[in-house]
Each structure stands twice: as structure tokens, then as C-alpha cells.
Amino acid sequence: MSPKGEEARPRASDIHREGSPVSASEGIAAYVDHAAPLVGLTLTPEQREGVIRNLAGTFAVARLVMEFPLPDEVDAAPVFEP
């Protein structure tokens, strides 16, 4: 629930969730519009469109990774060591 007087901010997890109340492109655009100033970015309209396109591609790849089935006997490494 948002504090009184503040509009709800979209979370990254809401953008690609099935059944989300907003379309994927609208959700990503809203996320970019809210997140950019939080990390100190000022985007031109051209940059904004590029960020939205790239983030949509990133979410598409992430969805494939997250949907990949892993057997129960596979343990994830607790720490990445190259």
C-alpha cells in the first residue's frame, strides 16, 4: 500500500508477472520512468525508448532462464567463484 498522497510505484517483479494489470510495454515504461530518477538518471526521449526496448529484451531472456526446469537433486552454489 502506498503512503497517502503517493501514487503506487511499479516493482520490477510486477512487470513480467502473468496476469499483471498493465501490459508489458506499459509496465516497463512505468518502471523506467520511476526508476531512472531514483538512480540519478535523466533520460532523453530517445534514450528512454532504447532503455525500454533493452529492458524488455532482458525480461524476455530472464523469463526463459527462470522457466528452465532444474532437477530436484541440483544444488545451487552459494557463492560464485570464477
mmCIF file with all atom_site columns, C-alpha atoms in Angstrom:
data_model
loop_
_atom_site.group_PDB
_atom_site.id
_atom_site.type_symbol
_atom_site.label_atom_id
_atom_site.label_alt_id
_atom_site.label_comp_id
_atom_site.label_asym_id
_atom_site.label_entity_id
_atom_site.label_seq_id
_atom_site.pdbx_PDB_ins_code
_atom_site.Cartn_x
_atom_site.Cartn_y
_atom_site.Cartn_z
_atom_site.occupancy
_atom_site.B_iso_or_equiv
_atom_site.pdbx_formal_charge
_atom_site.auth_seq_id
_atom_site.auth_comp_id
_atom_site.auth_asym_id
_atom_site.auth_atom_id
_atom_site.pdbx_PDB_model_num
ATOM 1  C CA . MET A 1 1  ? 0.000  0.000   0.000   1.00 0.00 ? 1  MET A CA 1
ATOM 2  C CA . SER A 1 2  ? 1.351  3.408   -0.946  1.00 0.00 ? 2  SER A CA 1
ATOM 3  C CA . PRO A 1 3  ? 1.730  6.188   1.593   1.00 0.00 ? 3  PRO A CA 1
ATOM 4  C CA . LYS A 1 4  ? -1.076 8.733   1.439   1.00 0.00 ? 4  LYS A CA 1
ATOM 5  C CA . GLY A 1 5  ? -0.664 11.108  -1.493  1.00 0.00 ? 5  GLY A CA 1
ATOM 6  C CA . GLU A 1 6  ? 1.839  8.939   -3.379  1.00 0.00 ? 6  GLU A CA 1
ATOM 7  C CA . GLU A 1 7  ? 0.995  7.002   -6.488  1.00 0.00 ? 7  GLU A CA 1
ATOM 8  C CA . ALA A 1 8  ? 1.838  3.312   -6.499  1.00 0.00 ? 8  ALA A CA 1
ATOM 9  C CA . ARG A 1 9  ? 5.267  2.601   -7.942  1.00 0.00 ? 9  ARG A CA 1
ATOM 10 C CA . PRO A 1 10 ? 5.604  -0.473  -10.116 1.00 0.00 ? 10 PRO A CA 1
ATOM 11 C CA . ARG A 1 11 ? 8.033  -3.131  -8.960  1.00 0.00 ? 11 ARG A CA 1
ATOM 12 C CA . ALA A 1 12 ? 10.256 -4.959  -11.410 1.00 0.00 ? 12 ALA A CA 1
ATOM 13 C CA . SER A 1 13 ? 8.654  -8.236  -10.343 1.00 0.00 ? 13 SER A CA 1
ATOM 14 C CA . ASP A 1 14 ? 5.208  -6.918  -11.363 1.00 0.00 ? 14 ASP A CA 1
ATOM 15 C CA . ILE A 1 15 ? 6.276  -6.044  -14.886 1.00 0.00 ? 15 ILE A CA 1
ATOM 16 C CA . HIS A 1 16 ? 6.704  -9.548  -16.223 1.00 0.00 ? 16 HIS A CA 1
ATOM 17 C CA . ARG A 1 17 ? 4.253  -11.371 -13.961 1.00 0.00 ? 17 ARG A CA 1
ATOM 18 C CA . GLU A 1 18 ? 1.443  -13.147 -15.812 1.00 0.00 ? 18 GLU A CA 1
ATOM 19 C CA . GLY A 1 19 ? -1.885 -11.503 -15.175 1.00 0.00 ? 19 GLY A CA 1
ATOM 20 C CA . SER A 1 20 ? -0.275 -8.171  -14.373 1.00 0.00 ? 20 SER A CA 1
ATOM 21 C CA . PRO A 1 21 ? -2.841 -5.360  -14.624 1.00 0.00 ? 21 PRO A CA 1
ATOM 22 C CA . VAL A 1 22 ? -0.699 -3.460  -17.113 1.00 0.00 ? 22 VAL A CA 1
ATOM 23 C CA . SER A 1 23 ? 0.649  -4.593  -20.453 1.00 0.00 ? 23 SER A CA 1
ATOM 24 C CA . ALA A 1 24 ? 4.313  -5.500  -20.541 1.00 0.00 ? 24 ALA A CA 1
ATOM 25 C CA . SER A 1 25 ? 5.352  -2.414  -22.509 1.00 0.00 ? 25 SER A CA 1
ATOM 26 C CA . GLU A 1 26 ? 3.308  -0.067  -20.297 1.00 0.00 ? 26 GLU A CA 1
ATOM 27 C CA . GLY A 1 27 ? 4.707  -1.715  -17.178 1.00 0.00 ? 27 GLY A CA 1
ATOM 28 C CA . ILE A 1 28 ? 8.282  -1.465  -18.389 1.00 0.00 ? 28 ILE A CA 1
ATOM 29 C CA . ALA A 1 29 ? 7.803  2.171   -19.401 1.00 0.00 ? 29 ALA A CA 1
ATOM 30 C CA . ALA A 1 30 ? 6.326  2.991   -15.984 1.00 0.00 ? 30 ALA A CA 1
ATOM 31 C CA . TYR A 1 31 ? 9.205  1.184   -14.271 1.00 0.00 ? 31 TYR A CA 1
ATOM 32 C CA . VAL A 1 32 ? 11.792 3.120   -16.317 1.00 0.00 ? 32 VAL A CA 1
ATOM 33 C CA . ASP A 1 33 ? 10.017 6.407   -15.579 1.00 0.00 ? 33 ASP A CA 1
ATOM 34 C CA . HIS A 1 34 ? 10.076 5.733   -11.835 1.00 0.00 ? 34 HIS A CA 1
ATOM 35 C CA . ALA A 1 35 ? 13.462 4.011   -11.542 1.00 0.00 ? 35 ALA A CA 1
ATOM 36 C CA . ALA A 1 36 ? 15.614 6.377   -13.631 1.00 0.00 ? 36 ALA A CA 1
ATOM 37 C CA . PRO A 1 37 ? 15.340 9.358   -11.257 1.00 0.00 ? 37 PRO A CA 1
ATOM 38 C CA . LEU A 1 38 ? 15.859 7.094   -8.247  1.00 0.00 ? 38 LEU A CA 1
ATOM 39 C CA . VAL A 1 39 ? 19.303 6.173   -9.561  1.00 0.00 ? 39 VAL A CA 1
ATOM 40 C CA . GLY A 1 40 ? 20.080 9.710   -10.741 1.00 0.00 ? 40 GLY A CA 1
ATOM 41 C CA . LEU A 1 41 ? 19.447 9.265   -14.471 1.00 0.00 ? 41 LEU A CA 1
ATOM 42 C CA . THR A 1 42 ? 17.929 11.856  -16.750 1.00 0.00 ? 42 THR A CA 1
ATOM 43 C CA . LEU A 1 43 ? 16.841 10.218  -19.997 1.00 0.00 ? 43 LEU A CA 1
ATOM 44 C CA . THR A 1 44 ? 16.103 11.955  -23.271 1.00 0.00 ? 44 THR A CA 1
ATOM 45 C CA . PRO A 1 45 ? 13.036 10.593  -25.112 1.00 0.00 ? 45 PRO A CA 1
ATOM 46 C CA . GLU A 1 46 ? 15.341 8.691   -27.480 1.00 0.00 ? 46 GLU A CA 1
ATOM 47 C CA . GLN A 1 47 ? 17.316 7.194   -24.592 1.00 0.00 ? 47 GLN A CA 1
ATOM 48 C CA . ARG A 1 48 ? 14.105 6.289   -22.757 1.00 0.00 ? 48 ARG A CA 1
ATOM 49 C CA . GLU A 1 49 ? 12.818 4.306   -25.752 1.00 0.00 ? 49 GLU A CA 1
ATOM 50 C CA . GLY A 1 50 ? 16.141 2.467   -26.002 1.00 0.00 ? 50 GLY A CA 1
ATOM 51 C CA . VAL A 1 51 ? 16.135 1.645   -22.296 1.00 0.00 ? 51 VAL A CA 1
ATOM 52 C CA . ILE A 1 52 ? 12.573 0.325   -22.563 1.00 0.00 ? 52 ILE A CA 1
ATOM 53 C CA . ARG A 1 53 ? 13.487 -1.869  -25.569 1.00 0.00 ? 53 ARG A CA 1
ATOM 54 C CA . ASN A 1 54 ? 16.596 -3.240  -23.859 1.00 0.00 ? 54 ASN A CA 1
ATOM 55 C CA . LEU A 1 55 ? 14.807 -3.881  -20.576 1.00 0.00 ? 55 LEU A CA 1
ATOM 56 C CA . ALA A 1 56 ? 12.025 -5.722  -22.440 1.00 0.00 ? 56 ALA A CA 1
ATOM 57 C CA . GLY A 1 57 ? 14.677 -7.929  -24.053 1.00 0.00 ? 57 GLY A CA 1
ATOM 58 C CA . THR A 1 58 ? 16.319 -8.532  -20.688 1.00 0.00 ? 58 THR A CA 1
ATOM 59 C CA . PHE A 1 59 ? 12.992 -9.577  -19.169 1.00 0.00 ? 59 PHE A CA 1
ATOM 60 C CA . ALA A 1 60 ? 12.352 -11.939 -22.091 1.00 0.00 ? 60 ALA A CA 1
ATOM 61 C CA . VAL A 1 61 ? 15.713 -13.650 -21.544 1.00 0.00 ? 61 VAL A CA 1
ATOM 62 C CA . ALA A 1 62 ? 15.182 -13.730 -17.771 1.00 0.00 ? 62 ALA A CA 1
ATOM 63 C CA . ARG A 1 63 ? 11.806 -15.410 -18.270 1.00 0.00 ? 63 ARG A CA 1
ATOM 64 C CA . LEU A 1 64 ? 13.493 -18.179 -20.293 1.00 0.00 ? 64 LEU A CA 1
ATOM 65 C CA . VAL A 1 65 ? 16.099 -18.695 -17.579 1.00 0.00 ? 65 VAL A CA 1
ATOM 66 C CA . MET A 1 66 ? 13.524 -18.724 -14.769 1.00 0.00 ? 66 MET A CA 1
ATOM 67 C CA . GLU A 1 67 ? 11.266 -21.179 -16.639 1.00 0.00 ? 67 GLU A CA 1
ATOM 68 C CA . PHE A 1 68 ? 14.091 -23.646 -17.309 1.00 0.00 ? 68 PHE A CA 1
ATOM 69 C CA . PRO A 1 69 ? 13.363 -26.775 -15.264 1.00 0.00 ? 69 PRO A CA 1
ATOM 70 C CA . LEU A 1 70 ? 16.066 -27.988 -12.911 1.00 0.00 ? 70 LEU A CA 1
ATOM 71 C CA . PRO A 1 71 ? 16.062 -31.430 -11.313 1.00 0.00 ? 71 PRO A CA 1
ATOM 72 C CA . ASP A 1 72 ? 15.495 -31.521 -7.540  1.00 0.00 ? 72 ASP A CA 1
ATOM 73 C CA . GLU A 1 73 ? 18.929 -33.034 -6.928  1.00 0.00 ? 73 GLU A CA 1
ATOM 74 C CA . VAL A 1 74 ? 20.722 -29.963 -8.340  1.00 0.00 ? 74 VAL A CA 1
ATOM 75 C CA . ASP A 1 75 ? 22.061 -27.643 -5.636  1.00 0.00 ? 75 ASP A CA 1
ATOM 76 C CA . ALA A 1 76 ? 22.825 -24.044 -6.468  1.00 0.00 ? 76 ALA A CA 1
ATOM 77 C CA . ALA A 1 77 ? 26.284 -22.860 -5.491  1.00 0.00 ? 77 ALA A CA 1
ATOM 78 C CA . PRO A 1 78 ? 26.078 -20.488 -2.502  1.00 0.00 ? 78 PRO A CA 1
ATOM 79 C CA . VAL A 1 79 ? 28.967 -18.343 -3.765  1.00 0.00 ? 79 VAL A CA 1
ATOM 80 C CA . PHE A 1 80 ? 30.138 -17.743 -7.322  1.00 0.00 ? 80 PHE A CA 1
ATOM 81 C CA . GLU A 1 81 ? 33.869 -18.369 -7.670  1.00 0.00 ? 81 GLU A CA 1
ATOM 82 C CA . PRO A 1 82 ? 35.303 -17.971 -11.189 1.00 0.00 ? 82 PRO A CA 1
#
